[in-house]
Coordinates of C-alpha atoms in Angstrom, one line a residue:
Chain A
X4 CA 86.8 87.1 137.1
X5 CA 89.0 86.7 134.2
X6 CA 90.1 83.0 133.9
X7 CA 93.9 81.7 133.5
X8 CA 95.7 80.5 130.6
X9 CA 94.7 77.1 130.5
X10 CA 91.3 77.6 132.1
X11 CA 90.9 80.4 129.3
X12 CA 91.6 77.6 126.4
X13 CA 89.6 75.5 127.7
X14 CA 86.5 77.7 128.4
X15 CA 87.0 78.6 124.2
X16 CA 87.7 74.7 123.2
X17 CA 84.4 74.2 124.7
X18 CA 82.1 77.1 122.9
X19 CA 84.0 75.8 120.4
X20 CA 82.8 71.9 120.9
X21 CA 79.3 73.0 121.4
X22 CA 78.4 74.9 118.5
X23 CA 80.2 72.3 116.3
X24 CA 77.8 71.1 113.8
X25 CA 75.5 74.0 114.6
X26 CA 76.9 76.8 114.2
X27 CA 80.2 78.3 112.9
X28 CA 82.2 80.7 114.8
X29 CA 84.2 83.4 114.2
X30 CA 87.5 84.2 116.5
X31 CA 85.3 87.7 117.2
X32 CA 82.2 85.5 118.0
X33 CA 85.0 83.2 120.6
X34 CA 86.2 86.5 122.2
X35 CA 82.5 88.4 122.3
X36 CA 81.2 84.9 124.3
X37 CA 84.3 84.8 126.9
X38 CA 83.9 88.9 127.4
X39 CA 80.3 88.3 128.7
X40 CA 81.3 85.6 130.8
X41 CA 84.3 87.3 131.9
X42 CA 84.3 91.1 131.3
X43 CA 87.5 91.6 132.6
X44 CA 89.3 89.2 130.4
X45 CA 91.8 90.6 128.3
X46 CA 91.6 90.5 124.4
X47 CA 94.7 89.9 123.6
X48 CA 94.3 86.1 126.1
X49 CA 91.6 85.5 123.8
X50 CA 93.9 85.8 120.8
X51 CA 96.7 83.8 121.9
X52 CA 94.3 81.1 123.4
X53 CA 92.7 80.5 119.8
X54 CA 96.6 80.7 119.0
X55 CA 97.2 78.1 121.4
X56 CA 94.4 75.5 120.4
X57 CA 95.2 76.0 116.8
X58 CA 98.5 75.3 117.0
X59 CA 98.1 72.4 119.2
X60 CA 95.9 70.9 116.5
X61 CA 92.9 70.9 118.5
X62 CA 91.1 73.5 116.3
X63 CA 91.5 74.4 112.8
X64 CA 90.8 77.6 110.9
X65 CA 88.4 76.9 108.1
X66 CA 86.9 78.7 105.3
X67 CA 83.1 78.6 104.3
X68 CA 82.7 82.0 102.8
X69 CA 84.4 83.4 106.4
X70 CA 87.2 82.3 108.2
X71 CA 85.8 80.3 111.0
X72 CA 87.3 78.4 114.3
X73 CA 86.3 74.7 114.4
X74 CA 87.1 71.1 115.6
X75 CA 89.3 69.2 112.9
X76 CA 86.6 67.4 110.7
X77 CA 86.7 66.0 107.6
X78 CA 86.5 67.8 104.2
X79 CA 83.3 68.0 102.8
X80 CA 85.0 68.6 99.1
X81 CA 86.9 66.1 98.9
X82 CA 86.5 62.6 97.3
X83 CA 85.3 60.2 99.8
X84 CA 87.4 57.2 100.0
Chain B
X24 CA 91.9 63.6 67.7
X25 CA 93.4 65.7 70.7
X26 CA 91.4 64.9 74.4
X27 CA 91.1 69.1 74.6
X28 CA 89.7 70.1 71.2
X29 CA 87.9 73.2 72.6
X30 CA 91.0 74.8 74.4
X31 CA 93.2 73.8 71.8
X32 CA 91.5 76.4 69.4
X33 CA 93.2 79.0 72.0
X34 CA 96.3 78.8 70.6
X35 CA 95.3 79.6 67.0
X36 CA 94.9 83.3 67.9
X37 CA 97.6 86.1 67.9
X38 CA 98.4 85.7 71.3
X39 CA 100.9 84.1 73.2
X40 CA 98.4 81.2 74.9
X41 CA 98.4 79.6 78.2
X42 CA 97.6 76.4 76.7
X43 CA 100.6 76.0 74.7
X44 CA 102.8 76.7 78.6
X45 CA 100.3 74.5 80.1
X46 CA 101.2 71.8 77.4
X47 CA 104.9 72.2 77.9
X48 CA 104.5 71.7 81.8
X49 CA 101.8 68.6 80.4
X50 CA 104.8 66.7 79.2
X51 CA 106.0 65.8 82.4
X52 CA 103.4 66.9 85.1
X53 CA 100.0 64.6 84.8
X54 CA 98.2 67.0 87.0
X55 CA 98.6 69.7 84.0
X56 CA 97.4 67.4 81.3
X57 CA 94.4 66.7 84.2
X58 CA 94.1 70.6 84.3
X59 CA 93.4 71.0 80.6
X60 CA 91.0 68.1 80.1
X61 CA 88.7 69.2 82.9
X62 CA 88.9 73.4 81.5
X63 CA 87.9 71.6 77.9
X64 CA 85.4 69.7 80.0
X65 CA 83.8 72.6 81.7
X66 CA 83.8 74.7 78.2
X67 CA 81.8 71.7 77.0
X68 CA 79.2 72.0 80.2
X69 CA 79.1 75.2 80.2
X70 CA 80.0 75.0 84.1
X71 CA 83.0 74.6 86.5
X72 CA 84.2 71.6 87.9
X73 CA 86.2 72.8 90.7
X74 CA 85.1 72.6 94.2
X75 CA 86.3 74.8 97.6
X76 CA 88.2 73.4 99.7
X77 CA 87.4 75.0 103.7
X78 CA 90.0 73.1 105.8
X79 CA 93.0 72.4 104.5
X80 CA 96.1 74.1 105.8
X81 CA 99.7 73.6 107.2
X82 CA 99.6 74.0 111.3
X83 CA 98.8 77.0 113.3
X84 CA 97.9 78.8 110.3
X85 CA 94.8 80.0 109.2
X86 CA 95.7 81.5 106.0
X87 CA 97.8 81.3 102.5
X88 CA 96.2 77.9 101.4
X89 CA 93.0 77.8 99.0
X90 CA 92.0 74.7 98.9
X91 CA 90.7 73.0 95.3
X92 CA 89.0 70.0 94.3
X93 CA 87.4 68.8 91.1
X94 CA 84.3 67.6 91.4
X95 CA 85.5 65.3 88.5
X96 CA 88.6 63.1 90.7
X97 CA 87.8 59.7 88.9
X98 CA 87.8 61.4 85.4
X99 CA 90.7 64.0 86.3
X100 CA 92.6 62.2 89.3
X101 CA 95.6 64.5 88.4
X102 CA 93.4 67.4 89.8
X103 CA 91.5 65.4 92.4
X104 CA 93.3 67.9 94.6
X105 CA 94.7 70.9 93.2
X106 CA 95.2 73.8 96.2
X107 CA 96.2 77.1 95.8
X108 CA 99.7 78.6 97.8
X109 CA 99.9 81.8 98.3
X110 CA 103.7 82.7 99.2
X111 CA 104.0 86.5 100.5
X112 CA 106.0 88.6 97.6
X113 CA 108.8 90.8 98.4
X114 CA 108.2 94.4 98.5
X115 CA 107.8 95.6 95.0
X116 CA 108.5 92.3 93.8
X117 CA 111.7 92.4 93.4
X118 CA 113.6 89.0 93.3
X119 CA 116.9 87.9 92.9
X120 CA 117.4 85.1 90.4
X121 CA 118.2 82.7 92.5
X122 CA 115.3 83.7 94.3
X123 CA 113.3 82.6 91.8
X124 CA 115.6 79.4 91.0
X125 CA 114.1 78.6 94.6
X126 CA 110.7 79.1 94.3
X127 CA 110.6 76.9 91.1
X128 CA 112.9 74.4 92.4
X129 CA 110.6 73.6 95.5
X130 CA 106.9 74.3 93.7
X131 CA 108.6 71.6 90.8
X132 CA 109.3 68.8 94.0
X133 CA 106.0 69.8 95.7
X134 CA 103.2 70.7 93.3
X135 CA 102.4 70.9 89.8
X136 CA 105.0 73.7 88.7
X137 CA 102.7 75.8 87.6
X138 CA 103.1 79.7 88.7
X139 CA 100.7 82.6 89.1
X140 CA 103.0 85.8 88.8
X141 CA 101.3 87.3 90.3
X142 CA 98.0 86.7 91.4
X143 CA 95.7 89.9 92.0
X144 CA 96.3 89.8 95.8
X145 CA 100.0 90.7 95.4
X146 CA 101.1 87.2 96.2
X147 CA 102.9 85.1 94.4
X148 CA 100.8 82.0 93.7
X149 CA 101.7 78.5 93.2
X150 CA 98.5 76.7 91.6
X151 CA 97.7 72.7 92.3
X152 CA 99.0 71.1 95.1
X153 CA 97.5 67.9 96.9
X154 CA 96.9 67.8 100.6
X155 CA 100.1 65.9 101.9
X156 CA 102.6 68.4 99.9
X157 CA 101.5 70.9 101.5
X158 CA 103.4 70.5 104.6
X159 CA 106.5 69.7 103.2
X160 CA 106.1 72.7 100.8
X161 CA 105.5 74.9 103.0
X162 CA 108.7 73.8 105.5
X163 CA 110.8 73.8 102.5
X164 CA 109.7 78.0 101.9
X165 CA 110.4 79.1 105.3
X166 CA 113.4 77.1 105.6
X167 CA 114.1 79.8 102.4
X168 CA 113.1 82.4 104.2
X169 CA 109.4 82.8 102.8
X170 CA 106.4 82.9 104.3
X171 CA 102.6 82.3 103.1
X172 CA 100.5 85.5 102.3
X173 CA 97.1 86.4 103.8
X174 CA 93.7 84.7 102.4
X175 CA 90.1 84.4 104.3
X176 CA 88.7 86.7 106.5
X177 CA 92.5 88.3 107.5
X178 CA 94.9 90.8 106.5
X179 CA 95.4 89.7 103.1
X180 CA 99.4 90.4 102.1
X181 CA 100.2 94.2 101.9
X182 CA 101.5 95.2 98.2
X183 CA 103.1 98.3 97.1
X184 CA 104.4 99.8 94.0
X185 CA 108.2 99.7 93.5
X186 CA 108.6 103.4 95.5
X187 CA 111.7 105.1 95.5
X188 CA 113.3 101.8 94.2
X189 CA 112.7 103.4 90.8
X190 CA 110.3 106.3 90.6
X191 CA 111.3 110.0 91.5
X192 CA 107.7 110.9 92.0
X193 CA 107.3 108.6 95.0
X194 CA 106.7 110.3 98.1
X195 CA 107.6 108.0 101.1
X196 CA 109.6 104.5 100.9
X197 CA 106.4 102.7 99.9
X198 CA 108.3 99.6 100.3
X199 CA 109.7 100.1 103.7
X200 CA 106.4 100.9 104.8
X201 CA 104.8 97.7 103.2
X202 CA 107.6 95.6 104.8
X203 CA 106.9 97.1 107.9
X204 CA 103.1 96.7 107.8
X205 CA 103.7 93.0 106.8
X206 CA 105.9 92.7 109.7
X207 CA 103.5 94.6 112.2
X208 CA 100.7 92.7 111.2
X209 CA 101.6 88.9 111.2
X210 CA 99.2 87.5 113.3
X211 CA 96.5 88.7 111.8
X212 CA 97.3 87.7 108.0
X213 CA 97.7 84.2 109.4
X214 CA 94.8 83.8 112.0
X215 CA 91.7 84.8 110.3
X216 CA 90.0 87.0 112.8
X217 CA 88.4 89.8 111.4
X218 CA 84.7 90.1 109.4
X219 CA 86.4 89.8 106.1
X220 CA 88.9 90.4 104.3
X221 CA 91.2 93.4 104.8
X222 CA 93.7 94.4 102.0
X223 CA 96.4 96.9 102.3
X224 CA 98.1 98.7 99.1
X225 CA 100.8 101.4 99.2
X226 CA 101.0 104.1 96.1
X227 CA 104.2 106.2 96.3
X228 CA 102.2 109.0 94.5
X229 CA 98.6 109.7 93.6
X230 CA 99.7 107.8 90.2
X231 CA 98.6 105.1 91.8
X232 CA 100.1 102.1 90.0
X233 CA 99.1 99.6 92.8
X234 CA 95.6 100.7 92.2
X235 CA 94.9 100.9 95.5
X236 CA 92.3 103.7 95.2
X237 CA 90.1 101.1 94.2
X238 CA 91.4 98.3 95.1
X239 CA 92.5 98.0 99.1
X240 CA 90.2 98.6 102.2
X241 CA 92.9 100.8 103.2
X242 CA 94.6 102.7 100.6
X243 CA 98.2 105.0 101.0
X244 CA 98.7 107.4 98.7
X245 CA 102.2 109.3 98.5
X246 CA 100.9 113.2 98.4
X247 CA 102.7 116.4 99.0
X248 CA 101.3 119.6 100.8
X249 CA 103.2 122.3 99.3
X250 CA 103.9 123.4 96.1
X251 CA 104.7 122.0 92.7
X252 CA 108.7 122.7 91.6
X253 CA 108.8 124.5 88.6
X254 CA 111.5 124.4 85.8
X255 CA 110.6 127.0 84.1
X256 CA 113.2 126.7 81.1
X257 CA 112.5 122.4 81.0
X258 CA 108.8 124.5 80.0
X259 CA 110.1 126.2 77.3
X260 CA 112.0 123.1 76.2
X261 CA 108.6 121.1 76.0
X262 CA 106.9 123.8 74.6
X263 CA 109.7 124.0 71.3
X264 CA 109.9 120.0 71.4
X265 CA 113.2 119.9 72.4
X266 CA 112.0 117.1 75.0
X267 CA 110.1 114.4 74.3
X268 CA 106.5 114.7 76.6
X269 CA 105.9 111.7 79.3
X270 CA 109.8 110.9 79.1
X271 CA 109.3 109.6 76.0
X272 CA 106.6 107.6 76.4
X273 CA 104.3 109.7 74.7
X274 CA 103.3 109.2 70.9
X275 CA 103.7 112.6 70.3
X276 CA 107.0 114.2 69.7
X277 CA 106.5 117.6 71.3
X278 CA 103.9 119.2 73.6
X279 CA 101.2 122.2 73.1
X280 CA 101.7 122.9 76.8
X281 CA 98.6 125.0 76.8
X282 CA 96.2 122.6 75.0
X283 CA 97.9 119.3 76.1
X284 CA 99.2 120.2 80.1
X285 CA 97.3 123.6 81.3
X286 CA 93.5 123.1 79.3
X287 CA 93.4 119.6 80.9
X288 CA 94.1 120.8 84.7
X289 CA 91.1 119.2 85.9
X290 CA 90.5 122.4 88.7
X291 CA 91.8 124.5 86.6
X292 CA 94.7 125.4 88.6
X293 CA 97.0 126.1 85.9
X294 CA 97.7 129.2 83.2
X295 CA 100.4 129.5 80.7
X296 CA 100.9 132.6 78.7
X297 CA 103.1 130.7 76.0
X298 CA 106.0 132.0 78.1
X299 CA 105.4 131.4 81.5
X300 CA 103.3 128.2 83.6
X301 CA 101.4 129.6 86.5
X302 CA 100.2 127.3 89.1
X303 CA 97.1 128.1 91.8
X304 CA 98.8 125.6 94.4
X305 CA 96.0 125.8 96.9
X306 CA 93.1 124.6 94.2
X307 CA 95.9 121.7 93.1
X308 CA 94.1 118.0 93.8
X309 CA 97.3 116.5 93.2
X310 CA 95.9 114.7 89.6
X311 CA 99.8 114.4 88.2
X312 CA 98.3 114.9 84.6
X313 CA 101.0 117.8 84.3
X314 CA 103.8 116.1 86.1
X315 CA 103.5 112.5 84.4
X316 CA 103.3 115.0 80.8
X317 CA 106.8 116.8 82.1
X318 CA 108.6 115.3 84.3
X319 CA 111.7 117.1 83.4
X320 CA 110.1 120.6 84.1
X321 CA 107.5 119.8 87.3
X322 CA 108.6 117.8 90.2
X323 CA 106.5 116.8 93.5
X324 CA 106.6 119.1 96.0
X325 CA 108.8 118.8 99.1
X326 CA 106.7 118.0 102.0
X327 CA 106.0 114.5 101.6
X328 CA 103.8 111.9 103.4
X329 CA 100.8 110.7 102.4
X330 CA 97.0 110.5 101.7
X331 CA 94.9 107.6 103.6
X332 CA 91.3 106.1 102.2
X333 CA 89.1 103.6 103.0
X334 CA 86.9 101.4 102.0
X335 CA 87.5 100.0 98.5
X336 CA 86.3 97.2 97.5
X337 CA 84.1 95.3 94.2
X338 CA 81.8 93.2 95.2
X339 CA 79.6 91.6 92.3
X340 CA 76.2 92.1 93.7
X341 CA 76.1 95.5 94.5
X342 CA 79.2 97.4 92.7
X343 CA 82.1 98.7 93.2
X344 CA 83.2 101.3 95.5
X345 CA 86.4 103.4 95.8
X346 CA 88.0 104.4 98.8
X347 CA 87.4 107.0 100.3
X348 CA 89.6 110.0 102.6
X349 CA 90.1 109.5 106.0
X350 CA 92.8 111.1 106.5
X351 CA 94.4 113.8 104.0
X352 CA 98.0 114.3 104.5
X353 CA 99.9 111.6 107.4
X354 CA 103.6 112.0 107.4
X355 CA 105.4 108.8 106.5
X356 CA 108.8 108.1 108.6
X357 CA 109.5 104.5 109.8
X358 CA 108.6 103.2 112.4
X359 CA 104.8 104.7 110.9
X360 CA 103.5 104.3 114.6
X361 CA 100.7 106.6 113.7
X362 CA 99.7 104.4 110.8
X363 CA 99.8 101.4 112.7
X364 CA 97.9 102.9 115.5
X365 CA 95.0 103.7 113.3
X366 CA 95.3 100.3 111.1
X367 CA 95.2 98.6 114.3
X368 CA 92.1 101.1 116.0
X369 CA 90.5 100.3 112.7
X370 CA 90.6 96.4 112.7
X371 CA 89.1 96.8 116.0
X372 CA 86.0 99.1 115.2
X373 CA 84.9 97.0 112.2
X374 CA 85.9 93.6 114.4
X375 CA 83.4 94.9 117.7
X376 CA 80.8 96.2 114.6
X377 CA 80.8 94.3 111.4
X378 CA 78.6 91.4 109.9
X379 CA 79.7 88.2 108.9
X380 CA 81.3 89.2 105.1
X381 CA 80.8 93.0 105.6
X382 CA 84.0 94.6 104.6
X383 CA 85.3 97.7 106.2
X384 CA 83.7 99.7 103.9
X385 CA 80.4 98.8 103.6
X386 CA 80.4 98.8 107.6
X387 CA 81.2 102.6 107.3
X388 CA 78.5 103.3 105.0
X389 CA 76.3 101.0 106.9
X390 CA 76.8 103.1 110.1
X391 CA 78.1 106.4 108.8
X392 CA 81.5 108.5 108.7
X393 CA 80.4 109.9 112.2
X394 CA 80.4 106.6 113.7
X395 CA 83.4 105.7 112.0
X396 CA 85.4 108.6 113.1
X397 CA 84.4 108.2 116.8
X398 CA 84.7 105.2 116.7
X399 CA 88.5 105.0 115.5
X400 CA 89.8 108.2 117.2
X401 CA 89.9 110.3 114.4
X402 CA 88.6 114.3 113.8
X403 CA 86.7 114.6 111.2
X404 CA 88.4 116.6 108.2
X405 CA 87.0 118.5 105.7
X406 CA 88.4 116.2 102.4
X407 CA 86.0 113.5 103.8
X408 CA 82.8 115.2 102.3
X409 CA 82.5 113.6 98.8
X410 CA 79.1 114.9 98.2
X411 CA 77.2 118.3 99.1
X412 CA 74.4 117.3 102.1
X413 CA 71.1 116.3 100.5
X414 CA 69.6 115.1 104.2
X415 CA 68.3 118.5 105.4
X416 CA 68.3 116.9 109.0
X417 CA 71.2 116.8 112.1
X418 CA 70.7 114.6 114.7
X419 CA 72.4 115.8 117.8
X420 CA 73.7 113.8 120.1
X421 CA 73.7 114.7 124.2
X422 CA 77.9 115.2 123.9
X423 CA 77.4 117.6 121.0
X424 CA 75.3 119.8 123.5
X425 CA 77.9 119.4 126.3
X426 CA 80.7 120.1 123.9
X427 CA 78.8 123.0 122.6
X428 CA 77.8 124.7 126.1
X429 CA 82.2 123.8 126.9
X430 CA 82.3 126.7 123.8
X431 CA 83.3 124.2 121.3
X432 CA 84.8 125.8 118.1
X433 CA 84.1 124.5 114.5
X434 CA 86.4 126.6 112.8
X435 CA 90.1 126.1 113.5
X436 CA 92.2 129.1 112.5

């Protein structure tokens, strides 16, 4: 069953918490692992859910040789202080 | 003796010198003087010293910040952080001056004033930046009326030659369209989502000045379908030198239209008889090597739209690749709802199929033009065969059969 809004965000903040430090993922890899769970979610909730966590600050987009969706950490190249 | 002895030898040449503007902006900007003691540091290691960034950003965007470090900050703390902006150009790039006035009055308060213009991807780029400017930067641009271009695994900015802003042999409003494409596509140049990159470039005609043949996943190429216009007596004209060839821009003062124009048709489409040019429209490829020569006596034809390929792309490893036909003539009226259709179609295909990195291109190699065409909707033209078949072998699938007992047709008359 596909999930609501704010069930739906939290569903991805969660694959997203899980893999931190494990494994990076992609926006397709987010909306791929909530279409098995949920087959009859729409895309375009999946879209506007990474949208959503993004823009609340919750996630960031990050780039390690692909654009990836992760929890806010700190950067690696920059000087420690 | 001077901190950059290396780099300083750059300026001895010919050549205007980016060290000498770099200087200039040195005098009052310590993270330019930074800049050129850590390039005179790497030519002396023989390596870089700048680092990736992978986070840094402004809010809900995923895209239009690079971030830069030197791996040097306690020796260069001017360029401890040095990010990259990449502010989405105007169609053709065409500014106003106070435009500009702007741009340089806000990357002067919030960076290191130095200016990329412009950088490969289209954009234009402001270069070194720290972390807690870019905020501020970047509410100072939109409150202008700017907004960052594409970078990461997104649409990266569409570009597009100047069009019918200037050139008569464009053939659609290349800059309407890249607006429009820009416009249609704004979530996905600022929330990374796709493979890789994906990089859109508009040619009014198959000139190409944009490059896009080779250098966009998905390349539009002003074409026409029917024939070219002829002035016959502008011919003659060339022919007795009373015109100048390639508007002037030749080094040559008049034309052997025969030997220069007809002898260099690449098909062989062409004849002239010292009197009269004959052209074999149908066996055209639409080179312009006759048209860009006389432009005063051959026009594009009428019937305008354009050419799509995909796939283009130069990656170090393996080599580059030019696009490649998809589809060979689309009209091109706004609001371009077929082209968006397909662009869209297209992001979805290689989104469902692609690796990590793989671009469009390589994806359609990977799994073939038949599973590219399926799988975005599209028939199957003729222009799309590049190379005679060397794989004796056709694998049939179960819906070939069931479209072949339904008395499918190969042929179209």
């Amino acid at each position: 069953m596909a999930l609501d809004k704010a069930a739906l965000v939290e569903f991805i903040y969660q694959l997203v918490a899980k893999a931190q430090g494990k494994k990076q993922l992609k926006a397709m890899d987010l909306q791929k692992a909530v279409l098995k769970e949920h087959p009859d979610q729409n895309k375009n909730d999946v879209k506007f859910a990474i949208k959503d966590l993004i823009d609340t600050g919750r996630c960031v987009y990050t780039y390690f040789g692909g654009s990836f969706v992760e929890l806010p950490h700190e950067e690696g190249a920059a000087k420690k202080v | 003796m001077s901190d950059t002895p290396l780099i300083d030898q750059l300026e001895t040449g010919p050549w205007p010198s980016f060290v000498k503007d770099l200087k200039r902006v040195a005098a009052r900007k310590p993270a330019a003087k930074d800049l050129l003691r850590q390039l005179d540091r790497s030519y002396k290691d023989k390596i870089t010293h700048w680092k990736h960034g992978g986070i840094v950003g402004v809010l809900g965007y995923g895209s239009g910040i690079i971030g830069r470090y030197s791996d040097l900050p306690d020796e260069f703390p001017g360029v401890e952080h040095f990010h990259t902006v990449r502010v989405n150009q105007p169609s053709g790039w065409f500014y106003t001056t106070q435009a500009l006035r702007d741009l340089c009055a806000i990357w002067d308060e919030h960076g290191s004033s130095i200016l990329n213009v412009h950088g490969s991807t289209g954009d234009l780029i402001f270069l070194g930046t720290t972390t807690d400017q870019l905020e501020p930067c970047f509410a100072k641009l939109t409150a202008k009326g700017w907004d960052l271009g594409g970078s990461g695994s997104a649409m990266r900015t569409p570009s597009c030659c100047l069009g019918m802003a200037r050139c008569e042999y464009s053939c659609y409003d290349t800059m309407d369209l890249c607006y429009q494409v820009t416009q249609e596509f704004q979530f996905d140049m600022h929330r990374p989502s796709f493979p890789y990159k994906f990089k859109v470039k508009c040619s009014g005609c198959p000139n190409d000045c944009v490059a896009s043949v080779a250098r966009a996943d998905l390349s539009v190429i002003g074409v026409w379908k029917d024939d070219i216009r002829i002035d016959h007596a502008a011919v003659a004209a060339y022919q007795a030198g009373e015109i100048k060839p390639r508007g002037g821009g030749s080094p040559y003062d008049k034309l052997d239209v025969k030997a220069d124009v007809t002898d260099l048709c690449p098909t062989a489409c062409m004849s002239f008889d010292g009197k009269t040019l004959k052209i074999d429209n149908k066996n055209c490829n639409h080179c312009m090597h006759c048209i860009s020569l006389m432009p005063q006596a051959l026009r594009i034809g009428t019937e305008t739209g354009a050419t799509l390929l995909l796939g283009s792309h130069a990656p170090i490893l393996e080599g580059a690749q030019m696009s490649w036909v998809i589809v060979p003539f689309m009209p091109m009226e706004s609001p371009y709802d077929e082209l968006k259709e397909l662009t869209a179609n297209i992001h979805e295909w290689w989104s469902e199929n692609g690796k990590n990195r793989e671009r469009v291109g390589e994806l359609m190699l990977r799994l073939g033009m038949r599973a590219f065409f399926k799988g975005v909707g599209l028939e199957p033209p003729a222009q799309t065969v590049r190379t005679p078949r060397a794989n004796p072998f056709f694998f049939w699938h179960a819906e070939d059969f069931e479209a072949e007992a339904a008395g499918r047709k190969y042929i179209k008359l």
